[in-house]
Amino acid sequence: MPVRERSKPGSQSALRLSNQRRILSTVSGGPTTQADIARTTGLSTATVSNIVKVLVELGLVATSPTTSSGRRAQLVSLSSTDGAVSVGIDFGRRHVRIIVATLDYRVIAEKEVEIPAGYTAAEALDIAANLLTSTLNHARVPRSSVLGVGVGVPGPIDRRTGTVVDGAILPEWVGVTVGMVEEIFELPVYLENDANLGVLAEVTWGSHAGTPTVVFVKVGTGIGAGLILNGVPYSGNIGLTGEIGHTPIYEHGLLCRCGNRGCLETVASTTIMIELLSRTLDRPVRTRDIVRMALEGDERAIRVVEEAGLAVGRSIAAITNLINPHTIIVGGPLTGLGEMLLGPIRSALKRYAVPMIMETTDLVMSSLGERAEALGGAALVLQQAGIKTAVS
Amino acid sequence: MPVRERSKPGSQSALRLSNQRRILSTVSGGPTTQADIARTTGLSTATVSNIVKVLVELGLVATSPTTSSGRRAQLVSLSSTDGAVSVGIDFGRRHVRIIVATLDYRVIAEKEVEIPAGYTAAEALDIAANLLTSTLNHARVPRSSVLGVGVGVPGPIDRRTGTVVDGAILPEWVGVTVGMVEEIFELPVYLENDANLGVLAEVTWGSHAGTPTVVFVKVGTGIGAGLILNGVPYSGNIGLTGEIGHTPIYEHGLLCRCGNRGCLETVASTTIMIELLSRTLDRPVRTRDIVRMALEGDERAIRVVEEAGLAVGRSIAAITNLINPHTIIVGGPLTGLGEMLLGPIRSALKRYAVPMIMETTDLVMSSLGERAEALGGAALVLQQAGIKTAVS
């Protein structure tokens, strides 16, 4: 759950929000009269009328007079897609990517810029703010049309405080808050962990819409999982979910930056793969080199990929035994490896998962590649606004 | 999710069920007029009136005339608790337990009988059917007042078919279906895995009502977990969740009945504890002996308990890193060990979980002990009927 969400389940405001979403969900199927909305949802016409008023003020829907069975009626439709947009921004170790999307999920602008390694969060946010302004200008979208910005950061977010906490893959981000980002962007901001945005993108823009239970495992500089459970993005107690990178798999493995030993990240992250390959090649290697070398048949690259895959697969087996998902999606900068990474993951899954669970779980590579997180950021804004998605 | 639930999310019947639960939830706070129900829920008075009619037919609520602001109105209240009851039945390795509860969660009858080890499912179900009849007679509850029977079995249930599947702790249960049990009990039956009933009991009858995310880890003949996620019992894709007993923790450990190697169950179940102690004592040991011996200070019993606790704790750490629960409850026949079992679990959790996640997670022993599963069975029936609980 992103950090702007404050309403308690069961409270009046949660009920209002739930009714709001029901109505938006109905309208997003096509223009509908208020009377029909009431019939479909079972809500009273007074409730429907009140909520529609609020949604009109928010700019999410528009009303127009019509007739129904010869009587005057109010037709409610989603606001023109020439209007509001949502923005997704994703920060990686060496890049920032922006995506601008309309309310009906059309991407109208997309851009990625490199940022220097070892940047501070302030520097990265400044670069992103400029990118945001130039992208909106270029797409001729006025700032006032931006519903919000969904921002992905490579670290866990404590949703009690809306702060990036220790354990961030990029330590530069620790301590950054929603408020800080909102001040710089001058727009409403939703801050979320990158793997959580990845899974949201997969059920929104990917081919997994409507899948109730999805695990998105991002294998990159760090390793983390985003979860959709029972059709809803899952955030647990304080928002620190999917921290599978810090579950030890080798009792006497390397020390991890988290203080534990033999964590999955010390075995299967691109960080360790780069370290191993750079040492043996005696020159600096980048993530894209791992993919290129392995695809070209370099035995050393194939070996590190295979061992990473086996370790990731073992962790995924434990996840699978626990939450019995419909689908597991592997994402991150190594997706280009395809079966070369997926094969060893599948082998380990077969070895360590309960057979009947493994047989009924789909294991696939993300089709969104490196766009997943920014797409997830844009989806998050729309989802928060109550626009119909697979997960609302 | 228990096996009688057939309605698809988002379908008309799911919407009706959701509205039904909203109304029951409102009424369970005390008698309420139909107009007030409409105001509270935002539903139209016609919808409320229709659903109340259905609930009256189901015997769940009763209506009585009243006046409100000087006008005639219909007062809706939960049916008299002299009426409908729900029944929970739990099958263990050596016992069957029954609990009869009223709609307002009063236990009005409870009984446990021993059954011979190595029983067939048919024998156990016959014993349970007789126990059901005699318990209802003794409590002077007519069979027609039984809303349903929630039955706990020590194995995973494939909810696509409503069948106990392979992996059951007691292989005798494999292949048993809801239909078979309904035929024998001549009542509506909800079949559920025992650990899933355990967690439902904890949030219904235990001190964990209202806790949104709870993991109940049952350490017994087998080891399994029941999950409440986002306030809802979680059942994943085909209902095979919480199978943590079959996640390998020792690469070269013992072969497990599931075909994997070094599974948690081969290290920390009461089965293996009994095997280890019986061998060293050269006489048969029962579960209750482990508890007694350890509490009396027997070093051998203390050692097997400690090693089991460390292994269970390591598995719980992986769960904690993944789903960041509010509360972890340890249940099963060893709860009497208290801190003797909880201590090593906590040590392992501290060692293997992400510190900030561990610090914000409560780890406690079940206060319901061996009653948890039968209580959960009774709670399941009430929950399915839509009676307000912490999790509906």
PDB file of N, CA and C in Angstrom, chain B residues 217-283:
ATOM      1  N   VAL B 217       1.283 -20.661  13.250  1.00  0.00           N
ATOM      2  CA  VAL B 217       2.154 -21.779  12.890  1.00  0.00           C
ATOM      3  C   VAL B 217       1.840 -22.945  13.815  1.00  0.00           C
ATOM      4  N   LYS B 218       1.304 -24.020  13.244  1.00  0.00           N
ATOM      5  CA  LYS B 218       0.986 -25.189  14.052  1.00  0.00           C
ATOM      6  C   LYS B 218       2.153 -26.154  14.014  1.00  0.00           C
ATOM      7  N   VAL B 219       2.729 -26.409  15.175  1.00  0.00           N
ATOM      8  CA  VAL B 219       3.818 -27.374  15.275  1.00  0.00           C
ATOM      9  C   VAL B 219       3.253 -28.630  15.917  1.00  0.00           C
ATOM     10  N   GLY B 220       3.098 -29.672  15.134  1.00  0.00           N
ATOM     11  CA  GLY B 220       2.525 -30.911  15.654  1.00  0.00           C
ATOM     12  C   GLY B 220       3.118 -32.076  14.896  1.00  0.00           C
ATOM     13  N   THR B 221       2.282 -33.089  14.626  1.00  0.00           N
ATOM     14  CA  THR B 221       2.715 -34.232  13.833  1.00  0.00           C
ATOM     15  C   THR B 221       3.292 -33.745  12.498  1.00  0.00           C
ATOM     16  N   GLY B 222       2.680 -32.704  11.980  1.00  0.00           N
ATOM     17  CA  GLY B 222       3.217 -31.995  10.818  1.00  0.00           C
ATOM     18  C   GLY B 222       3.369 -30.528  11.203  1.00  0.00           C
ATOM     19  N   ILE B 223       3.865 -29.743  10.269  1.00  0.00           N
ATOM     20  CA  ILE B 223       4.010 -28.311  10.536  1.00  0.00           C
ATOM     21  C   ILE B 223       3.375 -27.541   9.389  1.00  0.00           C
ATOM     22  N   GLY B 224       2.441 -26.662   9.725  1.00  0.00           N
ATOM     23  CA  GLY B 224       1.776 -25.879   8.692  1.00  0.00           C
ATOM     24  C   GLY B 224       1.404 -24.518   9.241  1.00  0.00           C
ATOM     25  N   ALA B 225       1.115 -23.583   8.342  1.00  0.00           N
ATOM     26  CA  ALA B 225       0.750 -22.240   8.763  1.00  0.00           C
ATOM     27  C   ALA B 225      -0.612 -21.867   8.203  1.00  0.00           C
ATOM     28  N   GLY B 226      -1.394 -21.144   9.000  1.00  0.00           N
ATOM     29  CA  GLY B 226      -2.647 -20.541   8.541  1.00  0.00           C
ATOM     30  C   GLY B 226      -2.445 -19.046   8.487  1.00  0.00           C
ATOM     31  N   LEU B 227      -2.986 -18.402   7.475  1.00  0.00           N
ATOM     32  CA  LEU B 227      -2.729 -16.978   7.254  1.00  0.00           C
ATOM     33  C   LEU B 227      -4.014 -16.145   7.243  1.00  0.00           C
ATOM     34  N   ILE B 228      -4.006 -15.060   7.990  1.00  0.00           N
ATOM     35  CA  ILE B 228      -4.990 -13.992   7.814  1.00  0.00           C
ATOM     36  C   ILE B 228      -4.216 -12.831   7.200  1.00  0.00           C
ATOM     37  N   LEU B 229      -4.579 -12.418   5.988  1.00  0.00           N
ATOM     38  CA  LEU B 229      -3.879 -11.317   5.329  1.00  0.00           C
ATOM     39  C   LEU B 229      -4.887 -10.219   5.017  1.00  0.00           C
ATOM     40  N   ASN B 230      -4.548  -9.001   5.343  1.00  0.00           N
ATOM     41  CA  ASN B 230      -5.481  -7.880   5.152  1.00  0.00           C
ATOM     42  C   ASN B 230      -6.851  -8.183   5.757  1.00  0.00           C
ATOM     43  N   GLY B 231      -6.844  -8.843   6.903  1.00  0.00           N
ATOM     44  CA  GLY B 231      -8.092  -9.096   7.610  1.00  0.00           C
ATOM     45  C   GLY B 231      -8.947 -10.219   7.053  1.00  0.00           C
ATOM     46  N   VAL B 232      -8.415 -10.970   6.077  1.00  0.00           N
ATOM     47  CA  VAL B 232      -9.205 -12.008   5.422  1.00  0.00           C
ATOM     48  C   VAL B 232      -8.429 -13.323   5.434  1.00  0.00           C
ATOM     49  N   PRO B 233      -9.118 -14.462   5.728  1.00  0.00           N
ATOM     50  CA  PRO B 233      -8.430 -15.745   5.630  1.00  0.00           C
ATOM     51  C   PRO B 233      -7.911 -15.918   4.211  1.00  0.00           C
ATOM     52  N   TYR B 234      -6.668 -16.348   4.104  1.00  0.00           N
ATOM     53  CA  TYR B 234      -6.011 -16.380   2.797  1.00  0.00           C
ATOM     54  C   TYR B 234      -5.903 -17.809   2.292  1.00  0.00           C
ATOM     55  N   SER B 235      -6.266 -18.034   1.019  1.00  0.00           N
ATOM     56  CA  SER B 235      -6.232 -19.400   0.495  1.00  0.00           C
ATOM     57  C   SER B 235      -5.489 -19.553  -0.827  1.00  0.00           C
ATOM     58  N   GLY B 236      -4.904 -18.470  -1.345  1.00  0.00           N
ATOM     59  CA  GLY B 236      -4.076 -18.578  -2.543  1.00  0.00           C
ATOM     60  C   GLY B 236      -4.813 -19.127  -3.756  1.00  0.00           C
ATOM     61  N   ASN B 237      -4.080 -19.790  -4.603  1.00  0.00           N
ATOM     62  CA  ASN B 237      -4.605 -20.252  -5.887  1.00  0.00           C
ATOM     63  C   ASN B 237      -5.541 -21.453  -5.730  1.00  0.00           C
ATOM     64  N   ILE B 238      -5.034 -22.558  -5.208  1.00  0.00           N
ATOM     65  CA  ILE B 238      -5.877 -23.763  -5.101  1.00  0.00           C
ATOM     66  C   ILE B 238      -6.074 -24.202  -3.653  1.00  0.00           C
ATOM     67  N   GLY B 239      -5.745 -23.309  -2.699  1.00  0.00           N
ATOM     68  CA  GLY B 239      -6.011 -23.626  -1.296  1.00  0.00           C
ATOM     69  C   GLY B 239      -4.852 -24.285  -0.575  1.00  0.00           C
ATOM     70  N   LEU B 240      -3.747 -24.528  -1.267  1.00  0.00           N
ATOM     71  CA  LEU B 240      -2.602 -25.188  -0.628  1.00  0.00           C
ATOM     72  C   LEU B 240      -1.613 -24.132  -0.118  1.00  0.00           C
ATOM     73  N   THR B 241      -1.992 -23.439   0.928  1.00  0.00           N
ATOM     74  CA  THR B 241      -1.138 -22.387   1.486  1.00  0.00           C
ATOM     75  C   THR B 241      -0.503 -22.868   2.787  1.00  0.00           C
ATOM     76  N   GLY B 242       0.514 -22.133   3.214  1.00  0.00           N
ATOM     77  CA  GLY B 242       1.115 -22.388   4.523  1.00  0.00           C
ATOM     78  C   GLY B 242       1.840 -23.707   4.633  1.00  0.00           C
ATOM     79  N   GLU B 243       2.253 -24.276   3.491  1.00  0.00           N
ATOM     80  CA  GLU B 243       2.916 -25.586   3.525  1.00  0.00           C
ATOM     81  C   GLU B 243       4.398 -25.425   3.889  1.00  0.00           C
ATOM     82  N   ILE B 244       4.648 -24.749   4.995  1.00  0.00           N
ATOM     83  CA  ILE B 244       6.025 -24.444   5.378  1.00  0.00           C
ATOM     84  C   ILE B 244       6.761 -25.677   5.877  1.00  0.00           C
ATOM     85  N   GLY B 245       6.007 -26.709   6.236  1.00  0.00           N
ATOM     86  CA  GLY B 245       6.636 -27.943   6.711  1.00  0.00           C
ATOM     87  C   GLY B 245       7.446 -28.627   5.631  1.00  0.00           C
ATOM     88  N   HIS B 246       7.161 -28.275   4.374  1.00  0.00           N
ATOM     89  CA  HIS B 246       7.845 -28.955   3.273  1.00  0.00           C
ATOM     90  C   HIS B 246       8.810 -28.053   2.530  1.00  0.00           C
ATOM     91  N   THR B 247       9.275 -27.012   3.197  1.00  0.00           N
ATOM     92  CA  THR B 247      10.351 -26.219   2.635  1.00  0.00           C
ATOM     93  C   THR B 247      11.644 -26.712   3.261  1.00  0.00           C
ATOM     94  N   PRO B 248      12.575 -27.149   2.401  1.00  0.00           N
ATOM     95  CA  PRO B 248      13.816 -27.735   2.926  1.00  0.00           C
ATOM     96  C   PRO B 248      14.631 -26.692   3.694  1.00  0.00           C
ATOM     97  N   ILE B 249      15.147 -27.083   4.838  1.00  0.00           N
ATOM     98  CA  ILE B 249      16.074 -26.192   5.529  1.00  0.00           C
ATOM     99  C   ILE B 249      17.464 -26.818   5.654  1.00  0.00           C
ATOM    100  N   TYR B 250      17.554 -28.156   5.567  1.00  0.00           N
ATOM    101  CA  TYR B 250      18.881 -28.786   5.551  1.00  0.00           C
ATOM    102  C   TYR B 250      19.077 -29.524   4.227  1.00  0.00           C
ATOM    103  N   GLU B 251      19.985 -29.016   3.427  1.00  0.00           N
ATOM    104  CA  GLU B 251      20.235 -29.556   2.082  1.00  0.00           C
ATOM    105  C   GLU B 251      20.399 -31.079   2.097  1.00  0.00           C
ATOM    106  N   HIS B 252      21.123 -31.577   3.095  1.00  0.00           N
ATOM    107  CA  HIS B 252      21.394 -33.014   3.129  1.00  0.00           C
ATOM    108  C   HIS B 252      20.718 -33.710   4.315  1.00  0.00           C
ATOM    109  N   GLY B 253      19.549 -33.197   4.681  1.00  0.00           N
ATOM    110  CA  GLY B 253      18.820 -33.767   5.810  1.00  0.00           C
ATOM    111  C   GLY B 253      18.099 -35.058   5.436  1.00  0.00           C
ATOM    112  N   LEU B 254      17.167 -35.464   6.302  1.00  0.00           N
ATOM    113  CA  LEU B 254      16.425 -36.711   6.088  1.00  0.00           C
ATOM    114  C   LEU B 254      15.482 -36.579   4.897  1.00  0.00           C
ATOM    115  N   LEU B 255      15.158 -37.697   4.288  1.00  0.00           N
ATOM    116  CA  LEU B 255      14.139 -37.699   3.244  1.00  0.00           C
ATOM    117  C   LEU B 255      12.779 -37.484   3.898  1.00  0.00           C
ATOM    118  N   CYS B 256      11.962 -36.655   3.265  1.00  0.00           N
ATOM    119  CA  CYS B 256      10.645 -36.341   3.811  1.00  0.00           C
ATOM    120  C   CYS B 256       9.595 -37.145   3.061  1.00  0.00           C
ATOM    121  N   ARG B 257       8.443 -37.406   3.697  1.00  0.00           N
ATOM    122  CA  ARG B 257       7.379 -38.149   3.026  1.00  0.00           C
ATOM    123  C   ARG B 257       6.892 -37.449   1.752  1.00  0.00           C
ATOM    124  N   CYS B 258       7.202 -36.119   1.619  1.00  0.00           N
ATOM    125  CA  CYS B 258       6.765 -35.378   0.426  1.00  0.00           C
ATOM    126  C   CYS B 258       7.704 -35.626  -0.750  1.00  0.00           C
ATOM    127  N   GLY B 259       8.841 -36.254  -0.515  1.00  0.00           N
ATOM    128  CA  GLY B 259       9.783 -36.504  -1.594  1.00  0.00           C
ATOM    129  C   GLY B 259      10.951 -35.528  -1.595  1.00  0.00           C
ATOM    130  N   ASN B 260      10.809 -34.401  -0.892  1.00  0.00           N
ATOM    131  CA  ASN B 260      11.943 -33.491  -0.755  1.00  0.00           C
ATOM    132  C   ASN B 260      12.877 -33.988   0.334  1.00  0.00           C
ATOM    133  N   ARG B 261      13.916 -33.233   0.583  1.00  0.00           N
ATOM    134  CA  ARG B 261      14.916 -33.659   1.544  1.00  0.00           C
ATOM    135  C   ARG B 261      15.195 -32.536   2.532  1.00  0.00           C
ATOM    136  N   GLY B 262      15.344 -32.886   3.805  1.00  0.00           N
ATOM    137  CA  GLY B 262      15.698 -31.891   4.822  1.00  0.00           C
ATOM    138  C   GLY B 262      14.602 -30.891   5.112  1.00  0.00           C
ATOM    139  N   CYS B 263      13.327 -31.255   4.807  1.00  0.00           N
ATOM    140  CA  CYS B 263      12.193 -30.364   5.061  1.00  0.00           C
ATOM    141  C   CYS B 263      12.089 -30.031   6.555  1.00  0.00           C
ATOM    142  N   LEU B 264      11.464 -28.901   6.848  1.00  0.00           N
ATOM    143  CA  LEU B 264      11.259 -28.500   8.241  1.00  0.00           C
ATOM    144  C   LEU B 264      10.618 -29.632   9.064  1.00  0.00           C
ATOM    145  N   GLU B 265       9.676 -30.349   8.468  1.00  0.00           N
ATOM    146  CA  GLU B 265       9.010 -31.430   9.202  1.00  0.00           C
ATOM    147  C   GLU B 265       9.952 -32.549   9.613  1.00  0.00           C
ATOM    148  N   THR B 266      11.053 -32.722   8.856  1.00  0.00           N
ATOM    149  CA  THR B 266      11.985 -33.793   9.223  1.00  0.00           C
ATOM    150  C   THR B 266      12.894 -33.353  10.374  1.00  0.00           C
ATOM    151  N   VAL B 267      12.762 -32.113  10.794  1.00  0.00           N
ATOM    152  CA  VAL B 267      13.635 -31.558  11.830  1.00  0.00           C
ATOM    153  C   VAL B 267      12.854 -31.141  13.073  1.00  0.00           C
ATOM    154  N   ALA B 268      11.609 -30.666  12.873  1.00  0.00           N
ATOM    155  CA  ALA B 268      10.943 -29.981  13.975  1.00  0.00           C
ATOM    156  C   ALA B 268       9.536 -30.458  14.296  1.00  0.00           C
ATOM    157  N   SER B 269       9.029 -31.505  13.607  1.00  0.00           N
ATOM    158  CA  SER B 269       7.684 -31.990  13.936  1.00  0.00           C
ATOM    159  C   SER B 269       7.737 -32.836  15.198  1.00  0.00           C
ATOM    160  N   THR B 270       6.593 -33.018  15.845  1.00  0.00           N
ATOM    161  CA  THR B 270       6.563 -33.890  17.024  1.00  0.00           C
ATOM    162  C   THR B 270       6.900 -35.323  16.615  1.00  0.00           C
ATOM    163  N   THR B 271       6.600 -35.673  15.357  1.00  0.00           N
ATOM    164  CA  THR B 271       6.935 -37.013  14.863  1.00  0.00           C
ATOM    165  C   THR B 271       8.432 -37.303  15.025  1.00  0.00           C
ATOM    166  N   ILE B 272       9.259 -36.343  14.577  1.00  0.00           N
ATOM    167  CA  ILE B 272      10.699 -36.584  14.639  1.00  0.00           C
ATOM    168  C   ILE B 272      11.197 -36.475  16.084  1.00  0.00           C
ATOM    169  N   MET B 273      10.571 -35.585  16.872  1.00  0.00           N
ATOM    170  CA  MET B 273      10.957 -35.465  18.275  1.00  0.00           C
ATOM    171  C   MET B 273      10.684 -36.778  19.008  1.00  0.00           C
ATOM    172  N   ILE B 274       9.508 -37.350  18.704  1.00  0.00           N
ATOM    173  CA  ILE B 274       9.128 -38.617  19.333  1.00  0.00           C
ATOM    174  C   ILE B 274      10.097 -39.726  18.921  1.00  0.00           C
ATOM    175  N   GLU B 275      10.462 -39.730  17.634  1.00  0.00           N
ATOM    176  CA  GLU B 275      11.371 -40.762  17.131  1.00  0.00           C
ATOM    177  C   GLU B 275      12.725 -40.667  17.839  1.00  0.00           C
ATOM    178  N   LEU B 276      13.237 -39.434  17.969  1.00  0.00           N
ATOM    179  CA  LEU B 276      14.543 -39.233  18.606  1.00  0.00           C
ATOM    180  C   LEU B 276      14.511 -39.650  20.069  1.00  0.00           C
ATOM    181  N   LEU B 277      13.453 -39.240  20.781  1.00  0.00           N
ATOM    182  CA  LEU B 277      13.374 -39.537  22.213  1.00  0.00           C
ATOM    183  C   LEU B 277      13.096 -41.017  22.457  1.00  0.00           C
ATOM    184  N   SER B 278      12.227 -41.627  21.637  1.00  0.00           N
ATOM    185  CA  SER B 278      11.917 -43.046  21.827  1.00  0.00           C
ATOM    186  C   SER B 278      13.172 -43.889  21.651  1.00  0.00           C
ATOM    187  N   ARG B 279      13.997 -43.496  20.676  1.00  0.00           N
ATOM    188  CA  ARG B 279      15.216 -44.244  20.408  1.00  0.00           C
ATOM    189  C   ARG B 279      16.170 -44.171  21.602  1.00  0.00           C
ATOM    190  N   THR B 280      16.318 -42.982  22.152  1.00  0.00           N
ATOM    191  CA  THR B 280      17.298 -42.837  23.234  1.00  0.00           C
ATOM    192  C   THR B 280      16.760 -43.393  24.557  1.00  0.00           C
ATOM    193  N   LEU B 281      15.415 -43.329  24.745  1.00  0.00           N
ATOM    194  CA  LEU B 281      14.828 -43.842  25.985  1.00  0.00           C
ATOM    195  C   LEU B 281      14.488 -45.323  25.872  1.00  0.00           C
ATOM    196  N   ASP B 282      14.509 -45.812  24.630  1.00  0.00           N
ATOM    197  CA  ASP B 282      14.190 -47.215  24.369  1.00  0.00           C
ATOM    198  C   ASP B 282      12.797 -47.599  24.849  1.00  0.00           C
ATOM    199  N   ARG B 283      11.851 -46.649  24.750  1.00  0.00           N
ATOM    200  CA  ARG B 283      10.435 -46.947  25.018  1.00  0.00           C
ATOM    201  C   ARG B 283       9.593 -45.926  24.254  1.00  0.00           C
TER     202      ARG B 283
END
